[in-house]
Coordinates of C-alpha atoms in Angstrom, one line a residue:
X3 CA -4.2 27.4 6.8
X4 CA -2.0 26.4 9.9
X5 CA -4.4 24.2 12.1
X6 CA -3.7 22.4 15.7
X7 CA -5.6 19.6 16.2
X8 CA -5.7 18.2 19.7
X9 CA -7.5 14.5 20.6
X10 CA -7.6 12.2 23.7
X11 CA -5.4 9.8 21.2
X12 CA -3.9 9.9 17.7
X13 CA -4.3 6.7 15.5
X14 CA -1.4 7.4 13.1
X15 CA -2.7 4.6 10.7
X16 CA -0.9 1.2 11.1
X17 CA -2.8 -1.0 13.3
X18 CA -1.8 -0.7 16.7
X19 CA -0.1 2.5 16.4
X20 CA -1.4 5.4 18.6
X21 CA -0.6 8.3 20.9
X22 CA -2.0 8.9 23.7
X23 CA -3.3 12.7 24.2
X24 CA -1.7 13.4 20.8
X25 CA -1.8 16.3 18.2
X26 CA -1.5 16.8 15.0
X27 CA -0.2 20.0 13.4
X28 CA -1.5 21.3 9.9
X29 CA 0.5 23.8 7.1
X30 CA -0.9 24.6 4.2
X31 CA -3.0 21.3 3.7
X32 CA 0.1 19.5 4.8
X33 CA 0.9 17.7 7.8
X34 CA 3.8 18.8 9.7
X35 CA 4.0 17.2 13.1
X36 CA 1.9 14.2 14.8
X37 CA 3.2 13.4 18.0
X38 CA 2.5 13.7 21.9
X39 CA 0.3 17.0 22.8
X40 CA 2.9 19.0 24.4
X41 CA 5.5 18.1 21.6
X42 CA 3.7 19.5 19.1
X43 CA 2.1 22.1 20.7
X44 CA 5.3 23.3 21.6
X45 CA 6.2 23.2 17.1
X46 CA 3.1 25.8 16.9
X47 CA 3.2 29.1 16.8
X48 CA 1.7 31.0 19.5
X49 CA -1.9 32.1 18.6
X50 CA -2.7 29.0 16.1
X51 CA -5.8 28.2 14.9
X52 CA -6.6 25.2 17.4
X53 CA -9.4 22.4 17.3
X54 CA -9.5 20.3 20.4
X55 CA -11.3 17.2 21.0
X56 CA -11.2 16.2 24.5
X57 CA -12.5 12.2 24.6
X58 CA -12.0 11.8 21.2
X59 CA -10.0 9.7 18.4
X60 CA -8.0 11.8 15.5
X61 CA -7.0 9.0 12.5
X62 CA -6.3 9.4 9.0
X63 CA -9.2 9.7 6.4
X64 CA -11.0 6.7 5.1
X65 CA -10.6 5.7 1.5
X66 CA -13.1 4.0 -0.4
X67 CA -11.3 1.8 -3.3
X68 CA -14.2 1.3 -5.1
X69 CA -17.1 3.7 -6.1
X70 CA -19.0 4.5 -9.2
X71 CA -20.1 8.3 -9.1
X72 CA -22.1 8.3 -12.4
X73 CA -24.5 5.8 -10.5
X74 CA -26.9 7.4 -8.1
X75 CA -27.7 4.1 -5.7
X76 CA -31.3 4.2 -6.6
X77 CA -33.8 1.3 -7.5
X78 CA -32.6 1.6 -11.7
X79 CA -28.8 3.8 -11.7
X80 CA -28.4 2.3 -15.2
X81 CA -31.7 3.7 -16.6
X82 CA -31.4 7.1 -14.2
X83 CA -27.8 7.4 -15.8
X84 CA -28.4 6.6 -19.6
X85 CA -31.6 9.6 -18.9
X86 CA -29.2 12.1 -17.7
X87 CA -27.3 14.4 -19.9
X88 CA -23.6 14.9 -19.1
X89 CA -24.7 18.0 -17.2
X90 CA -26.9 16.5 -15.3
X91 CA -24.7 13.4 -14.2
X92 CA -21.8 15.6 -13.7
X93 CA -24.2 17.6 -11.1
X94 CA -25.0 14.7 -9.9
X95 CA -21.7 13.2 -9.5
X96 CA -20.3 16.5 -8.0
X97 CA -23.3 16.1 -5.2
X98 CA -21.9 12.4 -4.2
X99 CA -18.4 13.5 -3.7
X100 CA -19.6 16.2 -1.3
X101 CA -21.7 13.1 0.3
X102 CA -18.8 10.6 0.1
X103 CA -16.8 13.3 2.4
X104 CA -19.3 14.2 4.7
X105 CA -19.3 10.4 5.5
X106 CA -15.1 10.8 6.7
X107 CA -14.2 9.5 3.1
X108 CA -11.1 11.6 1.8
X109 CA -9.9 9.8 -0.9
X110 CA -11.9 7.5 -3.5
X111 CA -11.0 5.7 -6.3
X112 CA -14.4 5.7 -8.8
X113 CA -13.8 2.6 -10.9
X114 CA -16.3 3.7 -14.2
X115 CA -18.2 6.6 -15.3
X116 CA -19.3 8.2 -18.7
X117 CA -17.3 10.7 -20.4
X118 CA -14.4 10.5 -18.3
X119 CA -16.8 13.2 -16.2
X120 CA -15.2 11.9 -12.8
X121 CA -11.9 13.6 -14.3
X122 CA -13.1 17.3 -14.2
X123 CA -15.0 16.9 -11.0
X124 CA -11.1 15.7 -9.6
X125 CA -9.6 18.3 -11.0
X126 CA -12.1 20.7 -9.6
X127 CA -12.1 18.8 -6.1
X128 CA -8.1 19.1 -6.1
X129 CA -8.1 22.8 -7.0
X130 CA -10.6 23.5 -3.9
X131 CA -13.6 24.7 -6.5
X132 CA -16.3 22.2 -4.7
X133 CA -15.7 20.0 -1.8
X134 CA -14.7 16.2 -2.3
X135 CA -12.3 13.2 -1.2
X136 CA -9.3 13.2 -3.7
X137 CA -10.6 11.0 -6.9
X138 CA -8.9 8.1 -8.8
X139 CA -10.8 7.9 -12.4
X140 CA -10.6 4.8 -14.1
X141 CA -13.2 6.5 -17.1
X142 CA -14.5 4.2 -19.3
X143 CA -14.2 0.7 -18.4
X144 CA -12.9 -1.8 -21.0
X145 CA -15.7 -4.7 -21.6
X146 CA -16.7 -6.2 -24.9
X147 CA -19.6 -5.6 -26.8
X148 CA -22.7 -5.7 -25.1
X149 CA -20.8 -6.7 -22.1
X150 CA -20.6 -5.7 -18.4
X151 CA -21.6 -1.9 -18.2
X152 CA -20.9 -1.4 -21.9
X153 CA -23.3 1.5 -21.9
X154 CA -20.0 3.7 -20.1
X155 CA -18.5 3.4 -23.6
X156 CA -15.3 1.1 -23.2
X157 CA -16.4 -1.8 -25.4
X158 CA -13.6 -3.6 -27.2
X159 CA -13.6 -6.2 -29.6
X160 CA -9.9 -7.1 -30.2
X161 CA -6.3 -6.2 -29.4
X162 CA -6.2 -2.8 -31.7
X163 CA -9.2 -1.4 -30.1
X164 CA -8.3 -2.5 -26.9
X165 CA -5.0 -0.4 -27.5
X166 CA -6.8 2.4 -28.9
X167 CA -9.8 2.7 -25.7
X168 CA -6.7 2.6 -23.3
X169 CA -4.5 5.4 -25.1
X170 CA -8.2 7.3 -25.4
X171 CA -8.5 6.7 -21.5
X172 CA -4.9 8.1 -20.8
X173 CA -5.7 11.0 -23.0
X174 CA -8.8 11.6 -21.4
X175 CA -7.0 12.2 -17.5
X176 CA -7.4 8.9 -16.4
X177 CA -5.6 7.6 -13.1
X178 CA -5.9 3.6 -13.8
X179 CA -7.2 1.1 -16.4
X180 CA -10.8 -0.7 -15.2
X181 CA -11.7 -4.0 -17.3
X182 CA -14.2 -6.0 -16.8
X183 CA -12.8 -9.5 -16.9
X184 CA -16.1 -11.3 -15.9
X185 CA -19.9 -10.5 -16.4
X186 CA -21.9 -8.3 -13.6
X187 CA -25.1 -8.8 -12.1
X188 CA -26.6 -5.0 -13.9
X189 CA -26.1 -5.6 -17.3
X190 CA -29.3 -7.5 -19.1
X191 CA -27.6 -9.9 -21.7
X192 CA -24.7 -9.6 -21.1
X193 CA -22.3 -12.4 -19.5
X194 CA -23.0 -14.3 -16.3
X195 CA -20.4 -12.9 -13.2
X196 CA -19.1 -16.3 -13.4
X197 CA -18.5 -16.0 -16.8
X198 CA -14.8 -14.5 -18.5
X199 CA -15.5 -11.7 -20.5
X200 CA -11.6 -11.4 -21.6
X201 CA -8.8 -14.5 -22.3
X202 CA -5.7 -14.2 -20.8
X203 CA -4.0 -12.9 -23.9
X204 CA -6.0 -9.9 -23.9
X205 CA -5.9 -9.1 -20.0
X206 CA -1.8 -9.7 -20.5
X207 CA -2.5 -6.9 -23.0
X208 CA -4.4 -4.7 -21.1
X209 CA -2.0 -4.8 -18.3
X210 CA 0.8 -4.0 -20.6
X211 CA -0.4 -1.1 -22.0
X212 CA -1.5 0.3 -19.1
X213 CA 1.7 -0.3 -17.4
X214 CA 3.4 1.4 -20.2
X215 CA 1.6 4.2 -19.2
X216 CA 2.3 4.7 -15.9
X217 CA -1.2 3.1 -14.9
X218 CA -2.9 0.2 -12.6
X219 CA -5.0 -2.1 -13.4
X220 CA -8.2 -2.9 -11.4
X221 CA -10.3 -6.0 -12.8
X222 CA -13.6 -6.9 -11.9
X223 CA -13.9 -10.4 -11.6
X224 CA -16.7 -12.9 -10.1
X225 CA -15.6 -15.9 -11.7
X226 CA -13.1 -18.3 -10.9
X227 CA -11.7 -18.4 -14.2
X228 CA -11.6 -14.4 -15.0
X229 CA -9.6 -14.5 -11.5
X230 CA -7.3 -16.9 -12.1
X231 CA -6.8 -15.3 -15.6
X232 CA -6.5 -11.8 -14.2
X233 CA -3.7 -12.9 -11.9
X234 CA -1.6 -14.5 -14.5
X235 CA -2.0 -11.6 -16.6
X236 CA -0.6 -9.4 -13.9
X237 CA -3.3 -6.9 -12.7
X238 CA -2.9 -4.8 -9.2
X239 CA -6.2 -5.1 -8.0
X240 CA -9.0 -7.9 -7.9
X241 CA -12.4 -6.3 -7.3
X242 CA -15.3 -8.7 -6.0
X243 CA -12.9 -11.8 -6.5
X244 CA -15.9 -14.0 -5.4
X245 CA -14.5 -16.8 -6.9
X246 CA -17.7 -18.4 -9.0
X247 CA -18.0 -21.4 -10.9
X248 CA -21.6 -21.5 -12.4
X249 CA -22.9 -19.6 -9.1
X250 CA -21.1 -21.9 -6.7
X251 CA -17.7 -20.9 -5.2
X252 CA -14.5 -22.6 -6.2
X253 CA -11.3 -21.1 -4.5
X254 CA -8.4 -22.0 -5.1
X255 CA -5.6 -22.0 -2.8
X256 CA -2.7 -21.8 -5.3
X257 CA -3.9 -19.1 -7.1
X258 CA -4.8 -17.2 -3.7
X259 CA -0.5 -17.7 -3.1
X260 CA 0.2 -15.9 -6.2
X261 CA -2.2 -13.1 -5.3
X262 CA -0.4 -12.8 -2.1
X263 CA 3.1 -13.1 -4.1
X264 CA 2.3 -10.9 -6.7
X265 CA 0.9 -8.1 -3.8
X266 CA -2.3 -8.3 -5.8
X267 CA -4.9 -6.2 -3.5
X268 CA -8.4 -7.6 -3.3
X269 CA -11.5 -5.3 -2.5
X270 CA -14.8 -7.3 -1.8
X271 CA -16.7 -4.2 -3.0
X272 CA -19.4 -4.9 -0.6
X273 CA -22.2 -2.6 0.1
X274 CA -23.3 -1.3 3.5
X275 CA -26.2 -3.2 3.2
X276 CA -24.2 -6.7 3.2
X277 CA -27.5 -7.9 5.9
X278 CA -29.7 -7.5 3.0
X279 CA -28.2 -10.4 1.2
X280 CA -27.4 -12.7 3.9
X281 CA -32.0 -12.0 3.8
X282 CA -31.6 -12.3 0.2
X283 CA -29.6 -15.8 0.0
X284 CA -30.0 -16.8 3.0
X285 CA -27.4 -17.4 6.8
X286 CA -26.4 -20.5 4.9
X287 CA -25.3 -19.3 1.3
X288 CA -24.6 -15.6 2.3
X289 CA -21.7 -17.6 5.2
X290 CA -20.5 -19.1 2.5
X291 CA -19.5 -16.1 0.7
X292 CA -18.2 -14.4 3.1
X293 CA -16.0 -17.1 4.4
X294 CA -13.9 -16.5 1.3
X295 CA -12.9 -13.4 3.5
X296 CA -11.8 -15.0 5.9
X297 CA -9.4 -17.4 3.7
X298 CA -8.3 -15.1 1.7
X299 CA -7.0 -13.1 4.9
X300 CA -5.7 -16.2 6.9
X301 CA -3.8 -17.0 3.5
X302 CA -2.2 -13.3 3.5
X303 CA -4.0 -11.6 0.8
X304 CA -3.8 -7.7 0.7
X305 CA -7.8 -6.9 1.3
X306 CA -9.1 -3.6 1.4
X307 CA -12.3 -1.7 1.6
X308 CA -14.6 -0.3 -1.0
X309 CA -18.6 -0.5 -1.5
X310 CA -19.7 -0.1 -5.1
X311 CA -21.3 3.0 -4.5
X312 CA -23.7 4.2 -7.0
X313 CA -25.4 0.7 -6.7
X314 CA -29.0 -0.2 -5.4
X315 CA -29.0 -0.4 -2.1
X316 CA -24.9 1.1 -2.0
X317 CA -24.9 4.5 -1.1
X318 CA -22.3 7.2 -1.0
X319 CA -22.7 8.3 2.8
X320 CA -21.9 5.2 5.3
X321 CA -18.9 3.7 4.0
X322 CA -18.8 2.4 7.8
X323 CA -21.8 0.4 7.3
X324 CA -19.5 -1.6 4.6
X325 CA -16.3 -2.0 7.7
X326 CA -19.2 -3.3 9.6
X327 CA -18.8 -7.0 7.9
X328 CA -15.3 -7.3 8.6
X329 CA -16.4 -6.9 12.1
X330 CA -19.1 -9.3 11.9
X331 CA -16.0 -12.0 10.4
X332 CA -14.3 -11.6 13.7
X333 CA -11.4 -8.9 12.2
X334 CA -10.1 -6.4 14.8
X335 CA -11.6 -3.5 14.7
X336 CA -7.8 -2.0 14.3
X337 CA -6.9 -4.0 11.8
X338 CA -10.6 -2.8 9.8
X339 CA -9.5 0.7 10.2
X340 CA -6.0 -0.2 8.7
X341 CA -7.6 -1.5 5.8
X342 CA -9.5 1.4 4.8
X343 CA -6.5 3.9 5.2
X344 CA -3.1 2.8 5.0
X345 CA -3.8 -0.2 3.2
X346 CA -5.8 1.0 0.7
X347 CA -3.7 4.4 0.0
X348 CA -1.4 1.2 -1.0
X349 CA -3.7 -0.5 -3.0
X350 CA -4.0 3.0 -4.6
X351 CA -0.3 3.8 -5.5
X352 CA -0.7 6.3 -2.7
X353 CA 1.3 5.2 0.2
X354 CA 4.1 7.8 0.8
X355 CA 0.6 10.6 0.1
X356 CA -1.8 9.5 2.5
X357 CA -3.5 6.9 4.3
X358 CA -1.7 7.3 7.5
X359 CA -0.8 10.7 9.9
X360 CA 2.7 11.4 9.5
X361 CA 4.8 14.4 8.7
X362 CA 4.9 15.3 5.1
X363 CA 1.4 13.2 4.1
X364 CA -1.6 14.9 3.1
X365 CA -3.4 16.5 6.2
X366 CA -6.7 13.9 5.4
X367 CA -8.0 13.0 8.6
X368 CA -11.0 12.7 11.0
X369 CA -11.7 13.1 13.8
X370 CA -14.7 11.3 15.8
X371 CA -16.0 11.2 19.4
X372 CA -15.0 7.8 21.6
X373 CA -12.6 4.8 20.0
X374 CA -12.8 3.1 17.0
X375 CA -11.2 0.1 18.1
X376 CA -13.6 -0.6 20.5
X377 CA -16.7 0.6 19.0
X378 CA -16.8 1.1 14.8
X379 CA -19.6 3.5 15.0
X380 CA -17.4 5.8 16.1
X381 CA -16.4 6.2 13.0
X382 CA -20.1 8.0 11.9
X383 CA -19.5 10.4 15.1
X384 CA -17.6 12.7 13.2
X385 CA -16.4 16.0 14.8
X386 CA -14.0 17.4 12.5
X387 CA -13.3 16.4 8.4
X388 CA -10.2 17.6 6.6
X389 CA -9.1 16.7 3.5
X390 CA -5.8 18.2 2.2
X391 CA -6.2 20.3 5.0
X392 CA -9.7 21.9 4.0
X393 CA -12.9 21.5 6.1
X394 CA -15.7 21.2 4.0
X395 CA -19.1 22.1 4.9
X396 CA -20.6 19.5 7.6
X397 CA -18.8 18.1 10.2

């Protein structure tokens, strides 16, 4: 499909970069040219498909780092997941791509599932058989026994098996190594977030064997101590990275410098519903929290934007909802938008594929009525989706 895509401006992804009455033109789910309107429109061939947005923005595809498609977002996603078949969840899992992308999401990583099941449903999504941002499967995510989210099947107990579940994860398709490196909030029994679930001789292992393998390494980590041990292990990404000491948050500055050093990303994996818990701890405590935002950013850490999908309360369809707490922090809304695409197609290992509109990257983009720099709901007034150059059913 060649496609023409004419806006009142262009955002080509960096912050701060944008045409004015620009185009973008489309080959073959490839972009070819971005540049002023009557630049490109002059690279088309006469009698091309066009789409023209008068009055509107047209700016890469957003990418959700963090997602969990085997979840479904309701009231119990653990108990609704360990009741489903793998027929059933992989239904299910196909129908929360199609949502994720209906939202302007065209690319997510989905950081655990069950039965590697996220890996056909990429497949699938990359070969055009149902509609869906490009995946990143992390499969089964490594955690001890009885640990966070052991029911996905990646528990470990020493250095042979954690060898063994990361070869079994390669083989399986996936894209990057998950581990669990402190306790979660959805797992009764298990460890306390604030609590390490892995020493640092293990995570160095974990990182080294998925390295080997061509593979990143995402950690979860709440706690202080899982963070600080994640670092010096060498992961890529810190998700959460809320910093805990026995519920209370202990940053630490020199750890937060070899995050920056190290070009660790950080994703706060917070859900659209971020008011609910200022309610839920209150202005005081919930500030508090979020502050570490702020310090990380002011320090130069790499943070980008994901939601925990699949959680109560974290749906699959307003990833903007999520962007909307960077706003509230005082980020510019430019800078927001940068962070959930060309940022985080770093954070992904896929800088030179998309997360910004350039010749040669993946035709993912949106387009959506008004300015996103001025206003961020602009970003749910979608008038045109494309990922890899297909428009799925919607906007």
């Amino acid at each position: 499909m060649v496609l023409l895509v004419v806006a009142g401006q262009v955002l080509v992804g960096p912050a701060g970069e944008r045409i004015k009455g620009g185009a973008v033109l489309v080959d073959g789910g490839v972009i070819v040219a971005v540049g002023p309107r009557d630049v490109v429109e002059g690279l088309a061939r006469p009698g091309v498909e066009r789409s023209d947005h008068p009055g509107a923005t047209v700016l890469p595809g957003l990418i959700n780092c963090h997602v969990h498609l085997a979840f479904d977002a309701g009231p119990d996603p653990v108990g609704s997941l360990r009741a489903a078949d793998d027929d059933a969840l992989a239904v299910g899992m196909a129908a929360r791509a199609r949502e994720l992308l209906a939202g302007g999401v065209t690319t997510a990583r989905d950081l655990g599932d069950r039965g590697a099941l996220a890996v056909p449903l990429r497949d699938a999504i990359a070969a055009g058989e149902v509609p869906g941002p490009r995946l990143l499967a992390a499969t089964a995510p490594l955690t001890p026994p009885g640990g966070h989210c052991w029911f996905l099947g990646g528990e470990v107990t020493d250095a042979a098996s954690i060898r063994d579940r990361i070869a079994r994860n390669v083989a399986a398709g996936a894209d990057l190594i998950k581990v669990m490196a402190s306790g979660g909030q959805m797992t009764p029994g298990g460890a306390a977030m604030w609590e390490s679930q892995f020493d640092a001789e293990q995570l160095r292992i974990i990182v080294a064997e998925a390295h080997d393998a061509g593979l990143r390494v995402a950690a979860h980590a709440h706690g202080t101590a899982s963070i600080v041990a994640a670092v010096k292990a060498g992961v890529d990404s810190i998700e959460h990275c809320t910093w805990l000491t026995d519920g209370v948050p202990d940053e630490r500055d020199d750890i937060a410098a070899r995050i920056v050093d190290q070009g660790i990303h950080v994703c706060s994996a917070m859900s659209p519903n971020w008011r609910a818990f200022i309610d839920r701890l209150g202005p005081e405590r919930a500030e508090r929290s979020f502050a570490r935002l702020r310090w990380m950013d002011d320090l130069g850490v790499r943070l980008v934007t994901g939601t925990d999908a699949g959680l109560p309360s974290s749906g699959f369809g307003d990833f903007v909802g999520a962007l909307g707490l960077y706003e509230h922090l005082g980020f510019p809304l430019d800078r927001i938008i940068e962070m959930a695409t060309t940022r985080a197609a770093g954070a992904l290992g896929l800088a030179e594929e998309t997360g910004r509109l350039a010749p040669g990257y993946a035709a993912d983009l949106i387009v959506v009525r008004g300015d996103p720099t001025t206003d961020l709901n602009a970003l749910r007034d979608l008038e045109l989706v494309l990922a890899r150059g297909l428009r799925p059913a919607g906007p």
